Coordinates of C-alpha atoms in Angstrom, one line a residue:
X1 CA -37.4 27.1 45.2
X2 CA -36.4 25.4 48.6
X3 CA -33.3 23.3 49.0
X4 CA -33.9 19.7 48.0
X5 CA -37.0 20.3 45.5
X6 CA -35.5 21.3 42.5
X7 CA -35.4 19.0 39.3
X8 CA -31.7 18.6 39.8
X9 CA -32.0 17.1 43.1
X10 CA -35.0 15.2 42.1
X11 CA -32.8 13.6 39.5
X12 CA -30.1 13.1 42.1
X13 CA -32.3 11.3 44.5
X14 CA -33.5 9.0 41.6
X15 CA -30.0 8.2 40.8
X16 CA -29.3 7.4 44.4
X17 CA -32.4 5.0 44.4
X18 CA -31.1 3.2 41.2
X19 CA -27.7 2.6 43.0
X20 CA -29.2 1.3 46.0
X21 CA -31.5 -1.1 44.0
X22 CA -28.5 -2.3 42.0
X23 CA -26.4 -3.2 45.0
X24 CA -29.4 -4.8 47.3
X25 CA -28.7 -8.2 45.4
X26 CA -25.0 -8.0 46.0
X27 CA -25.5 -7.4 49.8
X28 CA -28.2 -10.4 50.1
X29 CA -25.7 -12.6 48.5
X30 CA -22.7 -11.3 50.7
X31 CA -24.7 -12.1 53.8
X32 CA -25.6 -15.7 52.5
X33 CA -21.9 -16.2 51.9
X34 CA -21.1 -15.0 55.4
X35 CA -23.8 -17.5 56.8
X36 CA -22.2 -20.4 54.8
X37 CA -18.5 -19.4 55.9
X38 CA -19.6 -19.5 59.7
X39 CA -20.4 -16.2 60.1
X40 CA -24.1 -16.0 60.6
X41 CA -25.8 -12.6 60.7
X42 CA -25.6 -11.1 64.4
X43 CA -28.7 -11.8 66.3
X44 CA -30.4 -8.5 67.2
X45 CA -33.2 -7.7 69.5
X46 CA -36.6 -6.6 68.3
X47 CA -36.8 -3.1 67.1
X48 CA -38.8 -2.2 70.4
X49 CA -35.8 -3.5 72.6
X50 CA -32.7 -2.4 70.6
X51 CA -29.5 -3.3 72.2
X52 CA -27.1 -0.4 71.0
X53 CA -24.3 -1.4 73.4
X54 CA -24.4 -4.9 72.1
X55 CA -24.4 -3.7 68.5
X56 CA -21.5 -1.4 69.0
X57 CA -19.5 -4.3 70.5
X58 CA -20.4 -6.3 67.5
X59 CA -19.1 -3.7 65.1
X60 CA -15.8 -3.3 67.1
X61 CA -15.2 -7.0 66.4
X62 CA -15.6 -6.4 62.6
X63 CA -13.4 -3.4 62.7
X64 CA -11.0 -5.4 64.9
X65 CA -10.9 -8.2 62.2
X66 CA -10.2 -5.4 59.5
X67 CA -7.3 -3.8 61.7
X68 CA -5.5 -7.2 62.3
X69 CA -5.6 -8.1 58.6
X70 CA -8.4 -10.5 58.6
X71 CA -9.9 -8.9 55.6
X72 CA -12.2 -11.8 54.5
X73 CA -13.6 -12.2 58.3
X74 CA -14.1 -8.5 58.7
X75 CA -15.9 -8.1 55.2
X76 CA -18.4 -11.2 56.0
X77 CA -19.0 -10.1 59.5
X78 CA -19.7 -6.3 58.5
X79 CA -21.9 -7.3 55.7
X80 CA -24.0 -9.4 58.0
X81 CA -24.3 -6.6 60.5
X82 CA -25.5 -4.2 58.0
X83 CA -28.1 -6.7 56.6
X84 CA -29.3 -7.2 60.2
X85 CA -29.3 -3.4 61.2
X86 CA -30.1 -1.2 58.2
X87 CA -34.0 -1.5 58.6
X88 CA -33.5 -0.6 62.4
X89 CA -33.8 3.1 62.7
X90 CA -31.6 3.6 66.0
X91 CA -28.9 1.3 64.4
X92 CA -28.6 3.0 61.1
X93 CA -25.6 4.9 61.8
X94 CA -24.0 1.6 63.1
X95 CA -24.9 -0.1 59.8
X96 CA -23.5 2.7 57.7
X97 CA -20.2 2.0 59.8
X98 CA -20.5 -1.5 59.1
X99 CA -20.9 -1.2 55.3
X100 CA -17.8 1.1 55.3
X101 CA -15.7 -1.7 57.0
X102 CA -17.0 -4.2 54.5
X103 CA -16.0 -1.8 51.6
X104 CA -12.5 -1.4 53.1
X105 CA -11.9 -5.0 53.6
X106 CA -12.9 -6.0 50.2
X107 CA -10.9 -3.2 48.9
X108 CA -7.8 -4.6 50.9
X109 CA -8.5 -8.1 49.4
X110 CA -8.3 -6.5 45.9
X111 CA -12.0 -6.8 45.0
X112 CA -12.5 -3.4 43.9
X113 CA -15.6 -4.0 42.1
X114 CA -17.3 -5.5 45.1
X115 CA -15.8 -2.6 47.3
X116 CA -17.2 0.0 44.9
X117 CA -20.7 -1.7 45.3
X118 CA -20.5 -1.1 49.1
X119 CA -19.2 2.4 48.8
X120 CA -21.9 3.2 46.3
X121 CA -24.7 1.7 48.5
X122 CA -23.3 3.6 51.5
X123 CA -23.4 6.9 49.7
X124 CA -27.1 6.3 48.5
X125 CA -28.1 6.2 52.0
X126 CA -26.5 9.6 52.5
X127 CA -24.5 9.0 55.6
X128 CA -23.5 11.9 57.9
X129 CA -20.0 13.5 57.6
X130 CA -17.1 12.7 57.9
X131 CA -18.2 9.1 56.7
X132 CA -19.8 10.6 53.4
X133 CA -16.5 12.6 52.4
X134 CA -14.3 9.4 53.3
X135 CA -16.5 7.1 51.3
X136 CA -16.7 9.3 48.3
X137 CA -13.1 9.7 48.2
X138 CA -12.6 5.8 48.3
X139 CA -15.3 5.2 45.8
X140 CA -13.8 7.7 43.2
X141 CA -10.2 6.1 43.8
X142 CA -11.6 2.4 43.3
X143 CA -13.6 3.3 40.2
X144 CA -10.6 5.5 38.7
X145 CA -8.2 2.6 39.3
X146 CA -10.6 0.2 37.4
X147 CA -11.2 2.4 34.4
X148 CA -14.7 3.2 35.6
X149 CA -14.4 7.0 35.3
X150 CA -17.9 7.6 34.3
X151 CA -19.1 5.9 37.2
X152 CA -16.8 8.1 39.5
X153 CA -18.1 11.3 37.8
X154 CA -21.7 10.2 38.3
X155 CA -20.9 9.5 42.0
X156 CA -19.3 12.9 42.6
X157 CA -22.2 14.8 40.8
X158 CA -24.6 12.8 42.7
X159 CA -23.2 13.7 46.1
X160 CA -24.2 17.1 47.5
X161 CA -20.8 17.7 48.5
X162 CA -19.0 15.7 46.0
X163 CA -17.5 18.3 43.7
X164 CA -16.3 20.1 47.1
X165 CA -14.7 16.9 48.5
X166 CA -13.0 15.7 45.1
X167 CA -11.8 19.1 43.8
X168 CA -12.5 20.6 40.2
X169 CA -9.2 19.5 38.9
X170 CA -9.7 15.8 39.9
X171 CA -13.2 16.0 38.4
X172 CA -11.7 17.5 35.1
X173 CA -9.2 14.8 35.1
X174 CA -11.7 11.9 35.3
X175 CA -14.0 13.6 32.8
X176 CA -11.2 14.0 30.3
X177 CA -11.1 10.1 30.1
X178 CA -14.5 9.8 29.0
X179 CA -15.8 9.2 25.5
X180 CA -18.9 10.9 23.9
X181 CA -20.8 7.8 24.5
X182 CA -20.1 7.9 28.3
X183 CA -20.6 11.7 28.5
X184 CA -23.9 11.7 27.0
X185 CA -25.9 9.8 29.8
X186 CA -24.2 12.0 32.2
X187 CA -25.3 15.3 30.6
X188 CA -28.7 14.1 30.5
X189 CA -28.9 13.3 34.2
X190 CA -27.0 16.3 35.4
X191 CA -27.8 19.6 33.6
X192 CA -25.1 22.4 33.4
X193 CA -26.6 24.5 36.4
X194 CA -23.5 24.1 38.6
X195 CA -19.9 24.7 38.1
X196 CA -19.2 20.9 38.4
X197 CA -21.8 19.7 35.7
X198 CA -20.4 22.2 33.5
X199 CA -17.1 20.7 33.4
X200 CA -18.8 17.5 32.0
X201 CA -20.9 19.6 29.5
X202 CA -17.9 21.7 28.3
X203 CA -15.8 18.4 27.8
X204 CA -18.6 16.8 25.7
X205 CA -19.0 20.2 23.7
X206 CA -15.2 19.7 23.1
X207 CA -15.3 16.4 21.9
X208 CA -18.4 17.3 19.7
X209 CA -16.4 19.8 17.8
X210 CA -13.7 17.2 17.1
X211 CA -16.4 14.8 16.0
X212 CA -17.5 17.6 13.6
X213 CA -20.9 17.8 15.3
X214 CA -20.7 21.7 15.5
X215 CA -24.2 22.4 15.7
X216 CA -24.7 20.3 18.7
X217 CA -21.4 21.8 20.5
X218 CA -22.9 25.2 20.1
X219 CA -26.3 24.2 21.5
X220 CA -24.4 22.7 24.5
X221 CA -22.2 25.6 24.9
X222 CA -25.1 28.1 24.9
X223 CA -26.8 25.9 27.7
X224 CA -23.6 26.0 29.8
X225 CA -23.4 29.9 29.6
X226 CA -27.1 29.9 31.1
X227 CA -25.6 28.2 34.5
X228 CA -22.8 29.1 36.6
X229 CA -19.8 27.6 35.0
X230 CA -16.2 28.3 36.2
X231 CA -14.0 30.6 34.2
X232 CA -12.2 27.7 32.2
X233 CA -15.6 26.2 31.2
X234 CA -17.1 29.6 30.5
X235 CA -14.3 30.3 28.1
X236 CA -14.7 27.2 26.2
X237 CA -18.3 27.6 26.0
X238 CA -18.0 31.2 24.7
X239 CA -15.6 30.2 22.1
X240 CA -17.9 27.4 20.7
X241 CA -21.0 29.3 21.1
X242 CA -19.5 32.3 19.6
X243 CA -18.1 30.6 16.5
X244 CA -20.3 31.6 13.5
X245 CA -18.0 30.1 10.6
X246 CA -17.5 26.5 9.9
X247 CA -15.2 24.9 12.4
X248 CA -12.0 23.8 11.0
X249 CA -10.8 27.1 9.6
X250 CA -9.9 30.7 10.8
X251 CA -6.7 32.2 12.2
X252 CA -4.4 30.4 14.6
X253 CA -1.3 31.6 16.4
X254 CA 1.4 29.2 17.2
X255 CA 4.0 30.5 20.0
X256 CA 7.8 29.4 20.4
X257 CA 10.3 30.2 23.0
X258 CA 13.9 29.5 21.6
X259 CA 17.3 30.9 22.5
X260 CA 18.3 33.0 19.3
X261 CA 20.8 34.9 21.2
X262 CA 23.4 33.9 23.9
X263 CA 25.3 30.4 24.5
X264 CA 22.6 28.4 22.9
X265 CA 21.8 30.3 19.9
X266 CA 23.3 27.9 17.5
X267 CA 20.7 25.2 18.6
X268 CA 17.9 27.8 18.8
X269 CA 18.3 28.8 15.1
X270 CA 18.3 25.1 13.9
X271 CA 15.2 24.4 15.9
X272 CA 13.5 27.4 14.5
X273 CA 14.3 25.9 11.3
X274 CA 12.4 22.8 12.2
X275 CA 9.3 24.8 13.4
X276 CA 9.2 26.9 10.3
X277 CA 9.6 23.9 7.9
X278 CA 6.6 22.0 10.0
X279 CA 4.3 25.1 9.5
X280 CA 5.3 25.6 5.7
X281 CA 4.4 21.8 5.1
X282 CA 1.1 22.4 6.8
X283 CA 0.4 25.3 4.7
X284 CA 1.3 23.5 1.4
X285 CA -0.8 20.3 2.5
X286 CA -3.8 22.0 4.0
X287 CA -4.4 25.3 1.9
X288 CA -8.1 25.3 3.1
X289 CA -7.3 24.7 6.9
X290 CA -6.2 27.2 9.5
X291 CA -4.2 30.4 8.6
X292 CA -1.2 29.6 10.9
X293 CA 0.9 32.4 12.4
X294 CA 4.0 31.7 13.9
X295 CA 5.3 34.0 16.8
X296 CA 9.0 33.4 17.9
X297 CA 10.3 34.9 20.9
X298 CA 14.0 35.0 22.1
X299 CA 14.8 33.8 25.7
X300 CA 18.5 34.9 25.1
X301 CA 19.6 31.5 26.5
X302 CA 18.5 32.6 30.0
X303 CA 16.0 30.6 31.8
X304 CA 14.9 33.4 34.1
X305 CA 13.2 35.0 31.1
X306 CA 10.9 32.0 30.6
X307 CA 8.0 33.2 32.8
X308 CA 7.6 36.7 31.2
X309 CA 7.9 35.3 27.6
X310 CA 5.1 32.7 28.5
X311 CA 2.8 35.4 29.6
X312 CA 3.7 37.6 26.5
X313 CA 2.6 34.9 24.3
X314 CA -0.5 34.3 26.3
X315 CA -1.3 37.9 25.9
X316 CA -1.1 37.4 22.0
X317 CA -3.8 34.6 22.1
X318 CA -1.4 31.9 21.1
X319 CA -3.2 28.3 20.8
X320 CA 0.1 26.6 22.0
X321 CA 3.8 27.1 22.7
X322 CA 6.6 25.1 21.2
X323 CA 9.7 25.3 23.8
X324 CA 11.8 25.9 25.9
X325 CA 14.7 23.7 25.4
X326 CA 15.9 22.7 28.6
X327 CA 14.1 20.8 31.5
X328 CA 14.0 23.5 34.2
X329 CA 12.6 26.2 31.9
X330 CA 10.3 23.9 30.5
X331 CA 8.8 23.4 34.3
X332 CA 8.9 27.1 34.8
X333 CA 7.0 27.5 31.8
X334 CA 4.4 25.2 32.9
X335 CA 4.0 26.9 36.2
X336 CA 3.9 30.5 34.6
X337 CA 0.8 29.9 32.5
X338 CA -2.3 31.7 33.6
X339 CA -4.3 29.2 31.5
X340 CA -3.4 25.7 32.6
X341 CA -5.0 24.1 29.5
X342 CA -2.4 26.0 27.1
X343 CA -0.3 23.3 25.5
X344 CA 3.4 23.6 26.0
X345 CA 5.5 21.1 24.0
X346 CA 9.3 21.1 24.3
X347 CA 11.1 19.3 21.5
X348 CA 14.4 18.8 23.7
X349 CA 13.7 18.7 27.2
X350 CA 15.6 15.6 28.5
X351 CA 13.7 15.3 31.8
X352 CA 10.1 16.1 32.8
X353 CA 10.8 17.4 36.3
X354 CA 7.0 17.8 37.3
X355 CA 4.2 16.4 35.1
X356 CA 1.7 19.1 34.4
X357 CA -1.6 19.1 32.4
X358 CA -1.2 20.0 28.7
X359 CA 2.6 19.8 28.8
X360 CA 4.6 17.3 26.8
X361 CA 8.3 16.6 26.1
X362 CA 9.5 14.8 22.9
X363 CA 12.8 13.8 24.2
X364 CA 12.5 12.6 27.8
X365 CA 15.6 10.3 28.0
X366 CA 14.1 7.9 30.4
X367 CA 10.9 7.3 28.6
X368 CA 12.6 6.8 25.3
X369 CA 15.3 4.2 26.5
X370 CA 12.9 2.2 28.8
X371 CA 10.2 1.9 26.1
X372 CA 12.8 0.5 23.7
X373 CA 14.2 -1.8 26.4
X374 CA 10.9 -3.2 27.3
X375 CA 9.8 -4.0 23.8
X376 CA 13.4 -5.8 23.1
X377 CA 12.8 -8.0 26.1
X378 CA 9.3 -8.8 25.3
X379 CA 10.4 -9.6 21.7
X380 CA 13.4 -11.7 22.9
X381 CA 11.0 -14.1 24.9
X382 CA 8.2 -14.1 22.8
X383 CA 9.6 -14.2 19.3
X384 CA 13.2 -15.7 19.7
X385 CA 12.0 -17.9 22.6
X386 CA 15.5 -17.7 24.1
X387 CA 15.5 -17.7 27.9
X388 CA 19.1 -17.4 29.0
X389 CA 19.7 -13.5 29.0
X390 CA 22.6 -11.3 30.3
X391 CA 23.3 -7.7 30.6
X392 CA 26.3 -5.7 29.9
X393 CA 25.6 -2.1 31.3
X394 CA 27.7 1.0 30.9
X395 CA 27.8 3.1 34.1
X396 CA 27.2 6.7 34.6
X397 CA 25.3 7.3 31.3
X398 CA 21.7 7.3 32.3
X399 CA 20.7 3.9 31.1
X400 CA 19.8 2.6 34.5
X401 CA 16.0 2.9 34.0
X402 CA 16.4 1.1 30.5
X403 CA 18.4 -1.7 32.1
X404 CA 16.0 -2.0 35.0
X405 CA 12.9 -1.9 32.4
X406 CA 14.7 -4.7 30.4
X407 CA 15.5 -6.9 33.4
X408 CA 12.0 -6.6 34.7
X409 CA 10.4 -7.4 31.5
X410 CA 12.5 -10.4 31.1
X411 CA 11.5 -11.9 34.6
X412 CA 7.9 -10.8 33.8
X413 CA 7.9 -13.1 30.6
X414 CA 9.7 -16.1 32.3
X415 CA 13.2 -15.4 31.2
X416 CA 16.4 -16.4 33.2
X417 CA 19.0 -13.5 33.9
X418 CA 22.1 -15.5 33.9
X419 CA 24.5 -12.5 34.2
X420 CA 24.6 -8.7 34.9
X421 CA 28.0 -6.9 34.5
X422 CA 28.8 -3.2 34.5
X423 CA 31.7 -1.5 32.8
X424 CA 33.2 2.2 32.9
X425 CA 32.8 3.5 29.5
X426 CA 35.5 6.1 30.2
X427 CA 38.1 3.2 30.0
X428 CA 39.4 2.0 26.6
X429 CA 39.0 -1.7 27.1
X430 CA 36.2 -3.9 28.8
X431 CA 37.7 -7.3 28.8
X432 CA 37.0 -8.2 32.3
X433 CA 33.2 -7.7 32.4
X434 CA 32.8 -8.8 28.9
X435 CA 34.6 -12.2 29.7
X436 CA 32.2 -12.5 32.9
X437 CA 29.2 -12.1 30.7
X438 CA 30.5 -14.6 28.4
X439 CA 31.0 -17.1 31.2
X440 CA 27.7 -17.0 32.0
X441 CA 26.8 -18.8 28.8
X442 CA 23.8 -16.5 27.7
X443 CA 21.9 -16.9 24.5
X444 CA 21.0 -13.1 24.3
X445 CA 23.1 -10.2 25.7
X446 CA 21.5 -6.9 26.2
X447 CA 24.1 -4.2 25.7
X448 CA 22.8 -0.8 25.3
X449 CA 24.9 2.4 24.8
X450 CA 23.7 6.1 25.2
X451 CA 25.4 7.2 21.9
X452 CA 27.2 6.5 18.8
X453 CA 30.5 6.9 20.5
X454 CA 29.6 4.3 23.2
X455 CA 28.7 1.8 20.6
X456 CA 31.8 2.3 18.5
X457 CA 33.7 1.4 21.6
X458 CA 32.1 -1.6 23.0
X459 CA 30.9 -3.3 19.8
X460 CA 34.2 -4.5 18.4
X461 CA 35.2 -5.7 21.8
X462 CA 32.0 -7.8 22.5
X463 CA 33.2 -10.0 19.4
X464 CA 36.9 -10.0 20.6
X465 CA 36.4 -11.0 24.3
X466 CA 33.9 -13.9 23.6
X467 CA 30.6 -12.7 22.8
X468 CA 30.8 -13.7 19.1
X469 CA 28.3 -16.5 19.6
X470 CA 25.3 -14.9 21.3
X471 CA 22.5 -12.5 19.9
X472 CA 23.5 -9.1 21.0
X473 CA 20.6 -6.8 21.7
X474 CA 21.1 -3.2 21.4
X475 CA 19.7 0.2 22.1
X476 CA 18.6 2.6 19.3
X477 CA 22.2 4.1 19.5
X478 CA 23.3 0.9 17.7
X479 CA 21.5 2.2 14.6
X480 CA 22.9 5.7 14.4
X481 CA 24.2 6.5 10.8
X482 CA 27.6 7.2 12.3
X483 CA 27.9 3.8 13.6
X484 CA 26.7 1.9 10.8
X485 CA 29.2 3.9 8.6
X486 CA 32.4 3.2 10.7
X487 CA 31.9 -0.3 12.1
X488 CA 33.1 -3.6 10.4
X489 CA 30.2 -5.9 9.7
X490 CA 31.4 -8.5 12.1
X491 CA 30.6 -6.2 14.9
X492 CA 27.0 -5.2 13.7
X493 CA 25.6 -7.8 11.6
X494 CA 22.9 -10.0 13.3
X495 CA 22.7 -7.6 16.0
X496 CA 19.1 -6.8 17.1
X497 CA 17.9 -3.2 17.9
X498 CA 14.8 -1.4 19.0
X499 CA 14.2 1.6 16.6
X500 CA 11.8 4.5 16.8
X501 CA 13.4 6.5 13.8
X502 CA 14.8 4.9 10.8
X503 CA 17.4 7.4 9.6
X504 CA 19.3 5.0 7.2
X505 CA 16.8 3.3 4.8
X506 CA 15.6 5.3 1.8
X507 CA 11.8 6.4 1.6
X508 CA 11.3 7.0 5.3
X509 CA 9.7 10.1 6.8
X510 CA 13.4 10.9 7.9
X511 CA 14.7 10.8 4.6
X512 CA 11.7 12.9 3.3
X513 CA 12.3 15.6 6.0
X514 CA 16.1 15.6 5.1
X515 CA 15.2 16.5 1.5
X516 CA 12.8 19.1 2.3
X517 CA 15.1 20.6 4.7
X518 CA 18.2 20.7 2.6
X519 CA 16.1 22.2 -0.4
X520 CA 14.6 24.9 2.0
X521 CA 17.7 26.0 3.8
X522 CA 20.5 25.1 1.1
X523 CA 22.6 23.2 3.7
X524 CA 23.5 19.7 4.8
X525 CA 21.5 18.3 7.6
X526 CA 23.9 15.3 8.3
X527 CA 22.9 13.4 11.5
X528 CA 21.5 16.4 13.3
X529 CA 18.2 15.2 14.7
X530 CA 17.5 18.7 16.4
X531 CA 15.4 20.4 13.6
X532 CA 13.4 17.2 13.1
X533 CA 12.4 17.3 16.9
X534 CA 11.3 20.9 16.6
X535 CA 9.4 19.9 13.5
X536 CA 7.4 17.1 15.3
X537 CA 6.8 19.2 18.4
X538 CA 5.1 21.7 15.9
X539 CA 3.4 18.8 14.0
X540 CA 1.6 17.7 17.2
X541 CA 0.3 21.4 17.7
X542 CA -0.8 21.6 14.1
X543 CA -2.2 17.8 14.1
X544 CA -4.3 18.8 17.6
X545 CA -5.6 21.9 15.7
X546 CA -6.9 20.1 12.8
X547 CA -8.2 17.3 15.1
X548 CA -10.0 19.7 17.7
X549 CA -11.1 21.9 14.7
X550 CA -11.1 24.9 17.2
X551 CA -8.4 27.4 17.7
X552 CA -8.3 27.5 21.5
X553 CA -5.9 25.9 23.9
X554 CA -8.4 23.8 25.8
X555 CA -9.7 22.1 22.6
X556 CA -6.1 21.3 21.5
X557 CA -5.3 20.0 25.1
X558 CA -8.4 17.7 25.1
X559 CA -7.4 16.2 21.6
X560 CA -3.8 15.5 22.8
X561 CA -5.2 14.1 26.0
X562 CA -7.2 11.6 23.9
X563 CA -3.7 10.0 22.9
X564 CA -3.6 10.2 19.1
X565 CA -1.1 8.4 17.2
X566 CA 0.8 10.8 14.7
X567 CA 3.2 10.0 12.0
X568 CA 6.3 12.2 12.7
X569 CA 9.9 12.5 11.3
X570 CA 11.2 11.0 14.6
X571 CA 8.7 8.2 15.1
X572 CA 5.1 7.4 15.5
X573 CA 4.2 9.6 18.2
X574 CA 1.8 9.3 20.9
X575 CA 1.3 11.9 23.7
X576 CA 0.8 10.5 27.3
X577 CA -0.7 13.2 29.4
X578 CA -0.2 11.6 32.7
X579 CA 3.6 11.6 32.6
X580 CA 3.9 14.6 30.2
X581 CA 5.8 12.7 27.6
X582 CA 5.5 11.8 24.0
X583 CA 6.2 8.3 23.5
X584 CA 7.1 6.5 20.2
X585 CA 6.3 3.0 18.8
X586 CA 9.3 0.8 18.9
X587 CA 10.1 -1.5 15.8
X588 CA 12.4 -4.5 16.4
X589 CA 15.0 -4.7 13.5
X590 CA 18.2 -6.6 13.0
X591 CA 21.4 -5.2 11.3
X592 CA 22.5 -6.9 8.1
X593 CA 24.9 -5.5 5.5
X594 CA 25.1 -2.2 7.6
X595 CA 21.4 -1.4 7.5
X596 CA 18.3 -2.0 9.8
X597 CA 15.9 -4.4 8.4
X598 CA 12.8 -6.4 9.5
X599 CA 13.9 -8.7 12.3
X600 CA 13.8 -12.4 11.0
X601 CA 13.8 -15.0 13.8
X602 CA 14.5 -18.0 11.6
X603 CA 17.5 -16.2 10.1
X604 CA 18.7 -15.1 13.5
X605 CA 18.5 -18.6 14.9
X606 CA 20.0 -20.2 12.0
X607 CA 23.1 -17.7 12.4
X608 CA 23.1 -18.4 16.0
X609 CA 23.3 -22.1 15.5
X610 CA 26.1 -21.9 12.6
X611 CA 28.4 -19.6 14.9
X612 CA 28.1 -22.0 17.6
X613 CA 28.7 -25.2 15.5
X614 CA 31.7 -23.5 13.9
X615 CA 35.1 -23.4 15.5
X616 CA 36.3 -20.4 17.5
X617 CA 37.2 -17.4 15.2
X618 CA 40.3 -17.2 17.2
X619 CA 41.3 -20.8 16.7
X620 CA 44.2 -21.6 14.2
X621 CA 43.2 -20.6 10.8
X622 CA 43.6 -24.2 9.3
X623 CA 40.8 -25.3 11.6
X624 CA 38.3 -22.8 10.0
X625 CA 35.5 -23.7 7.5
X626 CA 36.3 -22.0 4.4
X627 CA 32.6 -21.7 3.3
X628 CA 31.2 -20.5 6.5
X629 CA 29.2 -17.2 6.0
X630 CA 31.5 -15.6 8.8
X631 CA 35.0 -16.3 7.1
X632 CA 35.3 -12.6 6.0
X633 CA 34.2 -11.1 9.3
X634 CA 36.6 -13.4 11.3
X635 CA 39.4 -12.4 9.2
X636 CA 38.9 -8.9 9.7
X637 CA 38.3 -9.4 13.6
X638 CA 41.8 -11.3 13.7
X639 CA 43.4 -8.2 11.9
X640 CA 41.8 -5.6 14.1
X641 CA 43.7 -3.9 17.0
X642 CA 41.8 -3.2 20.1
X643 CA 42.9 0.0 21.9

């Protein structure tokens, strides 16, 4: 069959005609607006006397408007030129260029939908390269930025060199954002004859498996195999088409890379216990589910061993890998995979050096702290409705991102940042910065700390040096069990915290985990969160296995990329594929009697009014109200000694 006469190309041309018809009305309206705005369509000579030189000069005026930042004028002029020239055969290349100028000018004015209309119409006219390539790239970017991934995928598949221009990985990324409802029309329009179209069909097949439409998924997989899919889509299709048993059962191997010997062996063994406990809980809770086998390899606390261990686990057909522990080996593991869709989940990597597909860290320090800070700032302005906010920041402990997120959110929600002081947490007293914050007369003070020891050092001094009559907002470290056990109530009560893991109150997922862990391993867990992180990393894999219902890495990766929310021991877990992190929902709590409880805005505001109406806790004792709720706390504060 000659090029351009296949059913595929006929459908592409039909799609192009539909796009052109849809955009025609927009262009007519734009030309009318240009006329009203004082930019009437450029008069052109009759078709039998085309003034090509004059037309080129007119186009240069539109391009000059764009280059000099007169975007509205450029868009109006370019639209009118296109309307005048597009039916004049000798001037069609100039009309195409004019339409490109209009699209870019509209994009510069932050009118992405109008810009996308121009780019779509231009592609439907099949301009010559390099204009076609540049237009497709711009159209895909604009559509992606406005959550119109389905249209972006359609544009790529409709353009002869679209897949080559955009690349398979970008097409996979766009396709992974689509739902079953968005994918079905695309698969009907573009059959899986090419590697690019097979990407769309394979993703639909994976989602159909997740939706428990196994028969339709198998039929779709068989059609993919009749075409020319790339290796990744062929592997997925072969797995789905070859599955004879009911989906949702069978064998599944999970790999783990841990330091069982060497300097980090103690941590490695504790993490292994958390992984094993997650698998045991799965087996007990889902006896009819997958038969899960755990394969644990020792990296000997040496990051140089990571790449070889990843390939060894791939050779044993694992569906996912838990580990490695640290950020550098975690990044190395992602690079070492032969299959970039093999999920790798580190329970403890504190930093994501290079986000990569199907990789996640549960413990990215920046993400955890910033998410909590943003929610606290929003809650302060929306719920407490207190605008005067100050910040007391410890230097050199990695909380700059959290403080930045807090202050940025305060400003976005209309708050007033009245003070921002820093202190050296290595010192023993912080009188000067605390008194400077107090002098700014805030209603709320954000005082994050990176650890329990940081809270223990700063919390009593806030009260002693003048911040006894403000609402202190703190990071999650304020709710560490060690903090609540050791601090007096005057230093903790009515403090507001952002909490993702409640490790104090009974009946929480954490307390149930502690019970199971101590029963299983016959030792006290205390406050060690490490095994819980390993448990939750494994829980993500097992939840993806159940959700995907297919024991292949690509299916698990697709499920995790859908952003499911999973109840874990360390919080409500939500994978974020673009950043390779696992985010947690933040609950705003207040501390009362040494425990985090639901934040009560009325109680907090009443407490604030009371302490401001009462005499200073450092005034002579005969001036204090005996019946105040703070009498006991003030007595203790007067008796304490600050180091």
